[in-house]
Short mmCIF file of C-alpha atoms in Angstrom, two decimals:
data_model
loop_
_atom_site.label_atom_id
_atom_site.label_comp_id
_atom_site.label_asym_id
_atom_site.label_seq_id
_atom_site.Cartn_x
_atom_site.Cartn_y
_atom_site.Cartn_z
CA MET A 1 0.22 0.31 0.08
CA ARG A 2 1.37 3.32 -1.56
CA ILE A 3 0.15 5.40 1.68
CA ALA A 4 0.81 10.05 1.31
CA ILE A 5 0.23 11.89 4.04
CA ALA A 6 -0.16 15.73 3.79
CA PHE A 7 -0.60 18.43 6.44
CA TYR A 8 -0.83 21.84 5.41
CA GLY A 9 -1.34 26.11 6.26
CA ILE A 10 0.88 27.94 9.13
CA THR A 11 3.40 25.75 12.14
CA ARG A 12 1.57 27.90 14.70
CA SER A 13 2.01 25.23 17.27
CA LEU A 14 3.95 21.77 15.17
CA SER A 15 6.55 22.25 18.96
CA PHE A 16 3.58 21.67 20.70
CA THR A 17 1.65 18.66 18.16
CA ALA A 18 4.55 17.18 16.96
CA GLN A 19 5.35 14.15 19.33
CA SER A 20 2.39 13.35 19.01
CA ILE A 21 1.95 13.60 14.69
CA GLN A 22 4.62 11.20 15.23
CA LYS A 23 3.21 8.62 17.73
CA ASN A 24 -0.90 8.06 16.16
CA ILE A 25 -0.59 9.03 12.31
CA ILE A 26 3.55 9.07 10.53
CA GLU A 27 4.87 5.83 13.03
CA PRO A 28 1.14 3.88 11.94
CA ALA A 29 1.38 4.25 8.52
CA LYS A 30 4.91 3.11 8.15
CA LEU A 31 4.28 0.15 9.81
CA GLU A 32 1.00 -0.42 6.95
CA GLY A 33 2.61 0.26 3.59
CA GLU A 34 4.95 2.88 1.89
CA THR A 35 4.75 6.20 3.27
CA THR A 36 5.43 9.76 2.30
CA VAL A 37 5.18 12.48 3.86
CA PHE A 38 4.24 16.33 2.43
CA CYS A 39 4.05 19.75 3.85
CA HIS A 40 2.65 22.76 2.21
CA PHE A 41 3.25 25.95 4.15
CA PHE A 42 3.73 29.65 4.43
CA GLU A 43 5.91 31.85 5.84
CA GLN A 44 4.10 33.31 8.53
CA LYS A 45 6.26 34.99 10.07
CA TYR A 46 4.12 37.13 12.72
CA ILE A 47 -0.04 35.38 13.95
CA ASP A 48 -2.30 38.22 15.73
CA ASN A 49 -6.04 36.86 15.73
CA PRO A 50 -8.22 38.35 18.67
CA ARG A 51 -11.01 36.62 18.00
CA THR A 52 -8.32 33.06 19.55
CA GLN A 53 -6.45 35.74 21.62
CA GLU A 54 -3.03 34.93 19.66
CA VAL A 55 -0.74 37.41 18.66
CA GLY A 56 3.03 37.59 18.20
CA GLU A 57 5.98 35.47 16.44
CA LEU A 58 5.71 32.50 14.99
CA ASN A 59 9.00 29.98 14.47
CA ILE A 60 8.99 29.49 10.78
CA ASN A 61 11.64 26.62 11.02
CA GLU A 62 8.58 24.37 13.27
CA TRP A 63 8.17 22.58 9.22
CA LYS A 64 10.79 20.92 9.86
CA LEU A 65 10.41 18.94 13.11
CA LEU A 66 8.21 16.99 11.35
CA ASN A 67 10.73 14.96 8.94
CA ALA A 68 9.75 15.25 5.68
CA ASP A 69 9.99 13.75 2.59
CA THR A 70 8.59 17.06 0.21
CA VAL A 71 9.04 19.90 1.47
CA ILE A 72 6.38 23.37 -0.05
CA ILE A 73 7.57 26.72 1.79
CA GLU A 74 5.80 30.60 0.19
CA ASP A 75 5.71 33.34 0.59
CA ILE A 76 2.15 34.00 1.56
CA SER A 77 -0.68 34.70 -1.31
CA ASN A 78 -1.35 38.03 -0.93
CA GLU A 79 -2.49 38.69 -4.46
CA LEU A 80 -5.14 35.14 -4.92
CA GLU A 81 -6.08 36.23 -0.56
CA GLU A 82 -7.45 39.22 -1.68
CA TYR A 83 -8.95 37.98 -4.94
CA TYR A 84 -10.93 35.00 -2.97
CA LEU A 85 -11.72 37.85 0.20
CA SER A 86 -13.11 40.14 -2.40
CA ALA A 87 -15.59 37.48 -3.99
CA LEU A 88 -16.87 36.08 -1.14
CA LEU A 89 -17.02 39.08 1.80
CA PRO A 90 -19.97 40.49 0.36
CA TYR A 91 -22.26 37.50 1.66
CA GLY A 92 -20.92 37.94 4.99
CA ASN A 93 -18.48 37.40 8.15
CA ALA A 94 -19.29 34.14 9.50
CA TRP A 95 -16.58 35.04 12.14
CA GLU A 96 -18.35 38.61 13.05
CA ASP A 97 -15.16 39.74 13.12
CA THR A 98 -12.76 42.29 10.46
CA GLY A 99 -11.97 39.93 8.35
CA GLN A 100 -8.59 37.43 10.00
CA SER A 101 -10.47 34.65 10.45
CA LEU A 102 -11.99 34.26 7.17
CA ARG A 103 -8.18 35.61 5.78
CA ASN A 104 -6.86 32.94 7.84
CA ILE A 105 -8.86 30.05 6.58
CA LEU A 106 -7.92 30.49 2.61
CA ARG A 107 -4.74 30.69 3.91
CA GLN A 108 -5.19 27.13 5.59
CA LEU A 109 -7.31 26.27 2.00
CA ILE A 110 -5.25 27.37 -0.28
CA SER A 111 -2.32 25.74 1.43
CA LEU A 112 -4.31 22.43 1.07
CA GLU A 113 -4.70 22.92 -2.57
CA ARG A 114 -1.10 23.14 -2.78
CA VAL A 115 -0.39 19.83 -1.22
CA THR A 116 -3.02 18.29 -3.10
CA HIS A 117 -1.49 18.73 -6.46
CA ALA A 118 2.16 17.69 -5.55
CA ILE A 119 0.25 14.51 -4.26
CA GLU A 120 -0.53 14.23 -7.48
CA SER A 121 2.51 15.04 -9.22
CA LYS A 122 4.04 11.64 -7.29
CA GLY A 123 1.43 9.30 -9.39
CA ASP A 124 -0.98 7.36 -7.50
CA PHE A 125 -1.26 6.44 -3.57
CA ASP A 126 -3.74 3.83 -2.12
CA LEU A 127 -4.26 6.45 0.57
CA ILE A 128 -4.00 8.94 1.81
CA ILE A 129 -4.27 11.33 5.33
CA TYR A 130 -4.88 15.00 5.43
CA ALA A 131 -3.62 16.72 9.13
CA ARG A 132 -3.17 19.84 10.20
CA PRO A 133 -0.17 20.55 12.23
CA ASP A 134 -2.44 21.95 15.32
CA MET A 135 -3.66 19.27 16.14
CA LEU A 136 -2.25 17.12 19.30
CA PHE A 137 -3.62 13.39 18.39
CA HIS A 138 -4.81 12.25 21.17
CA ASP A 139 -5.64 9.10 19.69
CA ALA A 140 -3.30 6.48 16.29
CA LEU A 141 -5.30 6.59 13.60
CA PRO A 142 -6.10 2.61 12.67
CA ILE A 143 -4.63 2.41 9.66
CA SER A 144 -4.37 -1.50 9.66
CA LEU A 145 -7.95 -1.19 9.83
CA TRP A 146 -8.56 1.68 7.14
CA LYS A 147 -6.99 -0.52 4.55
CA LYS A 148 -9.30 -2.84 4.88
CA THR A 149 -13.13 -0.58 4.97
CA VAL A 150 -11.77 2.96 3.12
CA ASP A 151 -12.66 1.86 -0.43
CA SER A 152 -10.39 4.35 -3.34
CA GLU A 153 -14.08 6.19 -3.80
CA SER A 154 -13.96 7.11 0.35
CA VAL A 155 -13.12 9.78 2.61
CA VAL A 156 -13.03 9.41 6.67
CA ILE A 157 -13.33 12.64 8.99
CA PRO A 158 -14.10 12.75 12.31
CA SER A 159 -17.38 11.29 13.53
CA TRP A 160 -17.80 14.89 16.28
CA GLN A 161 -18.29 18.53 16.66
CA TRP A 162 -19.59 18.76 13.16
CA SER A 163 -20.48 22.13 13.92
CA GLY A 164 -23.55 22.35 11.34
CA GLY A 165 -21.33 20.20 8.21
CA LEU A 166 -18.64 18.36 8.34
CA ASN A 167 -15.28 17.78 10.96
CA ASP A 168 -13.05 18.96 8.45
CA ARG A 169 -9.53 18.62 11.26
CA PHE A 170 -8.00 15.59 9.76
CA SER A 171 -9.95 13.03 6.72
CA ALA A 172 -7.92 9.66 5.07
CA CYS A 173 -9.16 9.86 0.97
CA GLY A 174 -9.55 6.86 -1.66
CA ARG A 175 -7.10 7.74 -4.70
CA LEU A 176 -10.34 8.91 -6.51
CA ALA A 177 -11.87 10.73 -4.01
CA TYR A 178 -8.50 12.79 -1.90
CA LYS A 179 -9.51 15.08 -4.81
CA ALA A 180 -12.46 16.43 -3.24
CA TYR A 181 -11.21 17.16 0.56
CA GLY A 182 -8.24 18.88 -0.65
CA LEU A 183 -9.60 20.75 -3.65
CA ARG A 184 -12.22 22.26 -2.47
CA ILE A 185 -11.54 26.23 -2.28
CA THR A 186 -12.16 25.82 -6.16
CA LYS A 187 -15.87 25.25 -4.63
CA ALA A 188 -15.96 28.37 -1.83
CA ILE A 189 -17.47 30.93 -4.56
CA ASP A 190 -20.02 28.95 -5.46
CA PHE A 191 -20.96 26.95 -1.81
CA CYS A 192 -21.80 30.71 -1.33
CA LEU A 193 -23.29 31.98 -4.84
CA LYS A 194 -25.21 28.79 -4.24
CA ASN A 195 -27.12 29.09 -0.15
CA LYS A 196 -26.66 32.89 0.20
CA ARG A 197 -24.69 32.62 2.80
CA PRO A 198 -20.53 33.75 4.24
CA LEU A 199 -18.66 31.24 3.72
CA HIS A 200 -17.67 28.21 6.62
CA SER A 201 -15.47 26.34 6.39
CA GLU A 202 -17.18 22.48 7.79
CA ARG A 203 -20.06 23.76 5.35
CA LEU A 204 -17.93 23.97 2.61
CA LEU A 205 -17.10 20.00 2.82
CA MET A 206 -19.71 19.44 3.65
CA PHE A 207 -21.24 20.58 0.13
CA ALA A 208 -17.40 19.91 -1.48
CA LEU A 209 -18.51 16.31 -0.47
CA MET A 210 -22.23 16.46 -1.89
CA HIS A 211 -20.38 17.18 -5.30
CA GLY A 212 -17.56 14.79 -5.05
CA ALA A 213 -18.47 10.80 -6.03
CA VAL A 214 -17.46 10.00 -2.52
CA LYS A 215 -17.86 7.49 -0.62
CA LEU A 216 -18.78 8.99 3.21
CA GLN A 217 -17.74 7.30 7.21
CA THR A 218 -16.62 8.06 9.63
CA THR A 219 -13.81 7.59 12.94
CA PHE A 220 -13.68 8.46 15.94
CA VAL A 221 -9.80 9.46 16.36
CA ARG A 222 -9.99 12.64 18.90
CA ALA A 223 -7.14 15.08 18.69
CA SER A 224 -7.04 18.39 19.65
CA ARG A 225 -6.67 22.39 18.51
CA VAL A 226 -3.62 23.76 20.09
CA ARG A 227 -2.58 27.56 19.54
CA SER A 228 0.31 29.15 18.98
CA ASN A 229 0.82 29.86 22.39
CA GLY A 230 0.39 25.67 24.24
CA ILE A 231 -3.43 27.22 25.19
CA HIS A 232 -5.50 23.78 24.35
CA ALA A 233 -9.10 25.36 21.96
CA SER A 234 -12.05 24.00 24.07
CA GLU A 235 -13.36 20.69 21.82
CA SER A 236 -16.76 18.26 22.41
CA PHE A 237 -15.80 14.31 21.64
CA HIS A 238 -19.31 13.33 21.44
CA LYS A 239 -20.41 11.93 18.49
CA VAL A 240 -23.54 13.79 16.11
CA LYS A 241 -26.33 12.67 16.15
CA ILE A 242 -27.93 10.48 14.58
CA ALA A 243 -30.18 13.26 12.71
CA LYS A 244 -26.98 14.40 10.82
CA ARG A 245 -24.98 11.82 11.15
CA ILE A 246 -27.96 10.22 9.30
CA GLU A 247 -28.43 13.76 6.83
CA ALA A 248 -24.56 13.23 6.01
CA TYR A 249 -24.99 10.50 4.95
CA ILE A 250 -27.70 10.99 2.13
CA TYR A 251 -26.00 14.26 0.96
CA CYS A 252 -22.84 12.16 1.34
CA ASN A 253 -23.22 8.93 0.36
CA ILE A 254 -26.88 8.60 -1.66
CA TYR A 255 -26.28 11.64 -3.62
CA THR A 256 -23.14 11.06 -4.50
CA TRP A 257 -23.64 7.55 -5.59
CA PHE A 258 -26.39 9.14 -8.23
CA VAL A 259 -23.96 11.74 -9.49
CA ARG A 260 -20.90 8.26 -9.92
CA LEU A 261 -23.98 6.86 -11.77
CA PHE A 262 -24.39 10.38 -13.91
CA LEU A 263 -20.39 9.70 -13.89
CA SER A 264 -20.63 6.70 -15.38
CA SER A 265 -23.39 7.70 -17.67
#
């Protein structure tokens, strides 16, 4: 089995999370198959986000803690961010701040898109794992199980904290499904246009997977966000209500079954 592990965004707290990532993601993957670790990060030297109470300098060399095989470090893509901001802000701001939270989400999604293209350029992988570097993983990924249960069209997401959409903290994807997950920024403007509402990260993931030929699965693996100052964000690890799970199954399994049927006809 060929496994790709992708990290993306900014490395604001990797010094606090690297050990858990190594133990619970990278080591289990290497036990199960030929594993390649990809990273795309923007070189962000300073963080200023009053909503999360993060202000201060960032260590731009934290990415080295991952010992990745393919590393892409780029300057922040201000022009592309401004393009998306000008297109999306007329629909509102889900975070009700000055726009910094939306900019951060866009930066993360642009980075996700670029690491996905890096994976694509290296040939076919059987399992593609996406993980944010600011997540402290409490459980090991069940990769030996996923080898049996995750097929080429599967997308596995956490079964907790969906926030009105689907949890986008980490994922495991099959070889035909990973682009629906990793390239979802291409659906951002369409999401706002069709829903007449502000961009929302979890709802965007639901929207993107609805319009991809995927099969949704869930896992109870837990992970907590860690801020740049080492503070853990509050998380709820309770499994989402059954009504929400049924809704997601309808939209991301039954609906997408019809999408696959249409594409194959």
